[in-house]
Short mmCIF file of C-alpha atoms in Angstrom, two decimals:
data_model
loop_
_atom_site.label_atom_id
_atom_site.label_comp_id
_atom_site.label_asym_id
_atom_site.label_seq_id
_atom_site.Cartn_x
_atom_site.Cartn_y
_atom_site.Cartn_z
CA MET A 1 6.53 29.61 23.13
CA LEU A 2 3.02 30.58 23.83
CA GLU A 3 1.68 30.38 27.49
CA GLU A 4 -1.11 28.20 25.64
CA VAL A 5 1.56 25.81 24.69
CA GLU A 6 2.72 25.68 28.36
CA ARG A 7 -0.23 24.93 29.75
CA TRP A 8 -0.89 22.20 27.19
CA LEU A 9 2.76 20.83 27.96
CA SER A 10 1.73 20.55 32.01
CA THR A 11 -1.83 19.62 31.10
CA ARG A 12 -1.49 17.17 27.77
CA SER A 13 2.13 15.41 28.00
CA TRP A 14 2.35 12.27 29.63
CA SER A 15 4.35 8.91 30.23
CA VAL A 16 3.74 5.45 29.55
CA THR A 17 4.11 4.76 33.50
CA ASP A 18 1.42 7.55 34.70
CA ARG A 19 -1.48 4.91 33.22
CA PRO A 20 -0.70 1.57 34.37
CA LEU A 21 -1.96 -1.14 32.19
CA HIS A 22 -4.62 -1.89 34.85
CA ARG A 23 -6.15 1.10 34.70
CA ILE A 24 -6.19 1.44 30.96
CA LEU A 25 -8.19 -2.47 30.07
CA ALA A 26 -10.59 -1.19 33.22
CA ALA A 27 -10.95 2.20 31.23
CA LYS A 28 -11.75 -0.04 28.17
CA GLN A 29 -14.10 -2.77 29.76
CA ARG A 30 -16.27 0.56 31.53
CA THR A 31 -16.97 2.14 27.63
CA GLY A 32 -16.78 -0.65 25.63
CA GLN A 33 -14.50 0.64 23.40
CA SER A 34 -12.67 -1.09 20.59
CA VAL A 35 -9.33 -0.38 19.42
CA SER A 36 -7.59 -1.39 16.01
CA VAL A 37 -3.89 -1.32 15.63
CA VAL A 38 -2.22 -0.73 11.93
CA LEU A 39 1.04 -1.34 10.11
CA PRO A 40 1.38 0.53 6.88
CA ALA A 41 3.94 -1.63 4.96
CA LEU A 42 6.36 -1.65 2.54
CA ASN A 43 9.34 -4.06 1.88
CA GLU A 44 9.07 -4.77 5.97
CA GLU A 45 9.91 -8.16 6.29
CA GLU A 46 12.84 -7.98 8.50
CA THR A 47 10.53 -6.16 11.54
CA VAL A 48 6.85 -6.41 11.00
CA GLY A 49 6.85 -9.88 12.29
CA ASP A 50 8.38 -9.19 15.68
CA ILE A 51 5.85 -5.88 16.10
CA VAL A 52 2.88 -7.78 15.07
CA ALA A 53 3.90 -10.73 17.71
CA ILE A 54 4.80 -8.39 20.38
CA ILE A 55 1.05 -6.56 20.14
CA ARG A 56 -0.51 -10.27 19.47
CA HIS A 57 1.56 -11.40 22.77
CA ASP A 58 1.24 -8.35 25.36
CA LEU A 59 -2.41 -7.09 24.52
CA MET A 60 -4.43 -9.30 23.09
CA GLN A 61 -2.98 -12.68 24.80
CA GLN A 62 -2.30 -11.68 28.10
CA VAL A 63 -4.45 -8.62 28.21
CA PRO A 64 -7.72 -8.05 26.09
CA LEU A 65 -6.69 -4.35 24.98
CA VAL A 66 -6.50 -4.99 21.22
CA ASP A 67 -8.89 -6.30 19.30
CA GLU A 68 -7.66 -6.42 15.95
CA ILE A 69 -4.17 -5.97 14.24
CA VAL A 70 -4.23 -5.20 10.24
CA VAL A 71 -1.08 -4.79 8.28
CA VAL A 72 -2.05 -2.99 5.41
CA ASP A 73 0.66 -4.25 2.39
CA SER A 74 1.17 -1.38 0.05
CA GLY A 75 3.01 -3.26 -2.83
CA SER A 76 5.57 -4.94 -0.72
CA THR A 77 8.07 -7.15 -3.55
CA ASP A 78 9.65 -8.87 -0.36
CA ARG A 79 8.14 -11.61 1.82
CA THR A 80 6.11 -8.79 4.39
CA SER A 81 2.86 -10.41 3.86
CA GLU A 82 3.84 -13.75 4.64
CA VAL A 83 5.68 -12.95 7.57
CA ALA A 84 2.72 -10.53 9.26
CA ALA A 85 0.09 -13.35 8.22
CA ALA A 86 2.45 -15.83 10.12
CA ALA A 87 2.78 -13.57 13.29
CA GLY A 88 -0.94 -13.35 13.77
CA ALA A 89 -1.70 -10.42 11.21
CA ARG A 90 -4.90 -9.65 9.24
CA VAL A 91 -3.19 -8.36 6.26
CA VAL A 92 -4.93 -6.67 3.42
CA HIS A 93 -3.45 -5.22 0.27
CA ARG A 94 -3.98 -1.51 -0.27
CA ASP A 95 -5.30 -1.85 -3.56
CA ASP A 96 -7.57 -4.55 -2.81
CA ILE A 97 -9.11 -1.80 -0.71
CA LEU A 98 -11.90 0.88 -2.38
CA PRO A 99 -10.86 0.03 -6.00
CA ARG A 100 -12.71 1.93 -7.66
CA ILE A 101 -11.00 4.29 -6.61
CA PRO A 102 -7.51 4.04 -8.13
CA THR A 103 -4.23 3.85 -5.44
CA VAL A 104 -1.08 6.37 -5.85
CA PRO A 105 2.04 5.47 -3.70
CA GLY A 106 2.21 6.98 -0.45
CA LYS A 107 1.77 6.08 3.35
CA GLY A 108 -0.87 8.71 3.54
CA GLU A 109 -2.99 6.51 0.87
CA VAL A 110 -2.36 3.09 2.96
CA LEU A 111 -3.68 4.88 6.23
CA TRP A 112 -6.72 6.65 4.58
CA ARG A 113 -7.74 3.21 3.53
CA SER A 114 -6.76 1.54 6.51
CA LEU A 115 -10.49 3.03 8.33
CA LEU A 116 -12.30 0.96 5.45
CA VAL A 117 -11.15 -2.63 6.63
CA THR A 118 -10.82 -1.90 10.31
CA SER A 119 -13.55 -1.72 12.52
CA GLY A 120 -11.81 -0.09 16.11
CA ASP A 121 -13.32 3.04 17.58
CA ILE A 122 -9.89 3.59 18.15
CA VAL A 123 -7.27 3.62 15.85
CA CYS A 124 -3.43 3.14 16.78
CA PHE A 125 -1.04 3.58 13.68
CA ILE A 126 2.16 1.82 14.26
CA ASP A 127 4.99 2.37 11.90
CA ALA A 128 6.36 -1.39 10.75
CA ASP A 129 10.23 -1.09 10.24
CA LEU A 130 10.62 -0.22 13.88
CA LYS A 131 13.48 -2.67 15.60
CA GLU A 132 13.47 -3.50 19.77
CA PHE A 133 9.60 -2.74 19.25
CA SER A 134 7.80 -2.58 23.31
CA SER A 135 4.23 -2.76 23.27
CA ASP A 136 4.42 0.38 25.29
CA PHE A 137 3.87 2.22 22.03
CA VAL A 138 0.46 0.81 21.89
CA SER A 139 -0.85 0.73 25.44
CA GLY A 140 0.83 4.65 25.71
CA ILE A 141 -0.81 5.86 23.15
CA VAL A 142 -4.11 4.10 23.37
CA GLY A 143 -4.11 4.89 27.04
CA PRO A 144 -5.46 8.86 27.02
CA LEU A 145 -8.47 7.82 24.73
CA LEU A 146 -9.61 5.20 26.94
CA THR A 147 -9.32 6.46 29.94
CA ASP A 148 -10.20 10.89 29.15
CA PRO A 149 -13.42 11.64 26.65
CA GLU A 150 -12.38 14.94 26.28
CA VAL A 151 -9.15 13.49 24.14
CA ASP A 152 -9.15 12.61 20.23
CA LEU A 153 -5.55 12.24 19.13
CA VAL A 154 -2.07 10.95 20.93
CA LYS A 155 1.24 11.10 19.65
CA ALA A 156 3.99 9.50 20.68
CA MET A 157 7.00 11.46 21.79
CA TYR A 158 10.65 9.55 22.35
CA ASP A 159 14.22 10.21 21.63
CA ARG A 160 15.22 9.40 18.49
CA PRO A 161 19.41 8.20 17.91
CA LEU A 162 20.82 7.99 14.77
CA GLY A 163 23.51 5.69 15.08
CA ALA A 164 25.45 6.38 18.55
CA ALA A 165 24.30 9.82 18.17
CA ALA A 166 21.48 9.99 20.72
CA GLY A 167 18.41 12.42 19.84
CA GLN A 168 19.68 13.09 15.92
CA GLY A 169 17.17 10.49 14.26
CA GLY A 170 14.74 13.34 13.24
CA ARG A 171 16.07 15.44 10.88
CA VAL A 172 13.04 16.50 8.62
CA THR A 173 11.50 17.13 12.03
CA GLU A 174 14.60 19.90 13.12
CA LEU A 175 14.86 21.37 9.20
CA MET A 176 11.44 21.20 7.87
CA ALA A 177 8.42 20.36 10.39
CA ARG A 178 9.68 21.74 13.64
CA PRO A 179 10.43 26.08 12.16
CA LEU A 180 6.98 25.35 9.93
CA LEU A 181 4.93 24.54 12.97
CA ASN A 182 6.23 27.31 15.27
CA MET A 183 6.14 29.90 12.49
CA HIS A 184 2.58 29.11 11.33
CA TRP A 185 0.59 26.89 13.95
CA PRO A 186 2.18 28.00 17.69
CA GLN A 187 -0.20 26.15 19.25
CA LEU A 188 1.72 22.92 17.64
CA ALA A 189 4.68 24.01 18.92
CA GLY A 190 5.02 21.49 22.06
CA PHE A 191 5.02 18.17 20.10
CA VAL A 192 7.84 16.70 20.16
CA GLN A 193 7.44 14.45 17.56
CA PRO A 194 5.09 15.87 15.07
CA LEU A 195 6.12 13.67 12.49
CA GLY A 196 5.67 10.75 14.30
CA GLY A 197 4.69 7.39 12.49
CA GLU A 198 3.21 6.22 15.78
CA TYR A 199 -0.31 7.84 17.26
CA ALA A 200 -3.80 6.38 18.09
CA ALA A 201 -7.12 8.51 16.94
CA ARG A 202 -10.54 8.48 17.83
CA ARG A 203 -12.42 6.71 14.59
CA SER A 204 -14.79 9.75 14.97
CA LEU A 205 -11.85 12.37 14.24
CA LEU A 206 -10.46 10.28 11.53
CA GLU A 207 -12.99 9.91 9.56
CA GLN A 208 -13.36 13.94 9.34
CA LEU A 209 -10.09 14.18 8.19
CA PRO A 210 -8.73 14.98 4.49
CA PHE A 211 -5.11 12.73 4.30
CA PRO A 212 -2.26 13.84 2.11
CA VAL A 213 -1.38 10.83 0.41
CA GLY A 214 2.12 11.05 1.44
CA TYR A 215 4.96 11.89 3.79
CA GLY A 216 2.56 15.18 4.48
CA VAL A 217 0.20 13.14 6.38
CA GLU A 218 1.41 13.44 10.05
CA LEU A 219 1.53 17.27 9.71
CA GLY A 220 -1.06 17.72 7.86
CA MET A 221 -2.87 15.57 10.41
CA LEU A 222 -2.10 17.33 13.22
CA VAL A 223 -2.70 21.11 11.50
CA ASP A 224 -5.93 19.65 10.99
CA ALA A 225 -6.91 18.25 14.13
CA LEU A 226 -6.03 21.06 15.76
CA HIS A 227 -8.76 23.56 13.85
CA LEU A 228 -11.35 20.76 13.92
CA VAL A 229 -10.82 19.65 17.04
CA GLY A 230 -8.64 22.31 19.52
CA LEU A 231 -5.55 22.15 21.17
CA ASP A 232 -6.56 20.51 24.43
CA ALA A 233 -7.81 17.29 21.97
CA LEU A 234 -4.42 16.62 21.46
CA ALA A 235 -2.19 15.03 23.65
CA GLN A 236 1.88 12.85 23.36
CA VAL A 237 2.68 10.30 25.66
CA ASP A 238 6.87 9.93 26.13
CA VAL A 239 7.51 5.59 25.53
CA GLY A 240 10.77 6.12 25.44
CA VAL A 241 13.07 5.03 22.33
CA ARG A 242 12.23 4.98 18.94
CA LYS A 243 14.99 2.89 16.61
CA HIS A 244 14.38 2.12 13.29
CA ARG A 245 15.67 2.45 9.46
CA HIS A 246 17.09 5.62 8.61
CA GLN A 247 16.79 6.81 5.29
CA ASP A 248 19.78 8.86 3.01
CA GLY A 249 19.76 12.69 2.42
CA GLN A 250 17.63 12.44 -0.99
CA ALA A 251 14.81 10.82 0.24
CA LEU A 252 14.59 12.81 3.42
CA GLY A 253 14.81 15.96 0.91
CA ARG A 254 11.68 14.43 -0.88
CA MET A 255 10.64 13.80 2.35
CA SER A 256 10.38 17.01 3.37
CA ALA A 257 8.98 18.89 -0.16
CA ALA A 258 5.68 16.75 0.71
CA ILE A 259 5.61 18.19 4.02
CA TYR A 260 6.14 21.56 2.98
CA ARG A 261 3.68 21.16 0.26
CA THR A 262 1.31 20.09 2.48
CA ALA A 263 1.80 22.76 4.99
CA GLN A 264 1.42 25.58 1.78
CA LEU A 265 -1.82 24.24 1.28
CA ARG A 266 -2.93 24.79 4.39
CA LEU A 267 -1.74 28.14 4.73
CA ALA A 268 -3.48 29.39 1.70
CA ARG A 269 -4.91 26.25 -0.49
CA GLY A 270 -3.32 28.15 -3.51
CA HIS A 271 -1.53 26.25 -5.97
CA LEU A 272 2.63 25.91 -7.23
CA ILE A 273 3.73 27.47 -9.72
CA ARG A 274 6.13 23.71 -9.85
CA PRO A 275 5.08 20.96 -7.56
CA SER A 276 8.44 19.23 -8.23
CA LEU A 277 11.96 19.30 -6.42
CA THR A 278 15.30 18.90 -8.35
CA GLN A 279 18.19 16.79 -6.93
CA PHE A 280 21.62 16.05 -7.76
CA GLU A 281 23.52 12.71 -8.59
CA ARG A 282 27.31 12.68 -9.68
CA GLY A 283 27.22 10.18 -12.90
CA GLU A 284 29.60 9.65 -15.77
CA ASP A 285 29.48 13.50 -17.20
CA GLY A 286 29.87 15.38 -13.56
CA PHE A 287 26.38 16.14 -11.55
CA GLU A 288 22.80 15.35 -13.00
CA PRO A 289 20.08 16.36 -12.32
CA ARG A 290 16.61 14.08 -11.33
CA THR A 291 13.52 15.73 -10.94
CA PHE A 292 10.72 13.99 -8.54
CA SER A 293 7.25 14.65 -8.43
CA VAL A 294 5.71 16.61 -5.02
CA ASP A 295 2.82 15.01 -3.56
CA THR A 296 0.03 17.25 -4.12
CA GLU A 297 -3.18 14.74 -4.07
CA GLU A 298 -4.84 14.10 -0.95
CA ARG A 299 -7.78 11.87 -0.03
CA PRO A 300 -11.17 13.46 1.59
CA PRO A 301 -12.86 12.45 4.72
CA MET A 302 -13.56 9.14 4.99
CA ALA A 303 -17.27 10.12 6.27
CA GLU A 304 -17.49 11.94 2.13
CA ILE A 305 -16.77 8.35 0.66
CA ALA A 306 -20.31 6.15 -0.05
CA GLU A 307 -18.71 2.98 0.88
CA TYR A 308 -17.39 4.13 4.26
CA ALA A 309 -20.87 5.41 5.10
CA SER A 310 -22.86 2.09 3.88
CA ARG A 311 -20.42 0.37 5.88
CA LYS A 312 -21.39 2.20 9.23
CA VAL A 313 -25.07 2.11 8.51
CA ALA A 314 -24.55 -1.84 7.69
#
């Protein structure tokens, strides 16, 4: 490991207990910064309501840390929107945001568009499929941004159990993302959960970043933020254990392909001859190929979007 990374681990890796809530609140009041929490959601009716309710109770009603909770529904066919609204979130549908640009499927697409419908100086992203959710996920990663002006982006780190097996839940992280980062961006080798969906950042940084529209958004954001603001502006906070719904092997394969594509674009900005992935499923006549397009589209920095610029002026 690079000496720079060893130093970073000792100065930019914290525990949620390092910043008591009263200290975070005092910093928020002193600096006047506002906090938005965004939950990208697709068919998460079983979990999204509990997450919203806990954030509202712990961090809006008991203490005034969070200023708004926005659930961006990316086309759910279940009751995600109704459940989220009933729990107290403002629900916005992906297709209603920036309608002049047609939407494409993908988590990164939702995160990018969320910048247009939130107002916080700090934006905190939380996945909507978390189980046994704790508001520490929010206060833990927002805390450093409120208390340390030199920090621009904070990722949560945690154990990820897979069933009864501790620490085995980050399969794409261990098989794809971590090798890529260690080989090509060794400054980022200290991140425990580089692909984790729980992170917070200053709007002033997010609006300058391109957003891969799909699964590559977390890796792309880390790499681009490193180049834009440097390693010492990035940090991570231990928030305990993350439990969520796990995807099957083929879905993880598609995720890995998108992450590799995102990395390749940042390494060379070149063009793949075949940006697709073929997988196999057993059918009546043996194994049958299924080919999926790999996410290649990216959204430009939000600061370049006219509607966003006009909103800031207003």
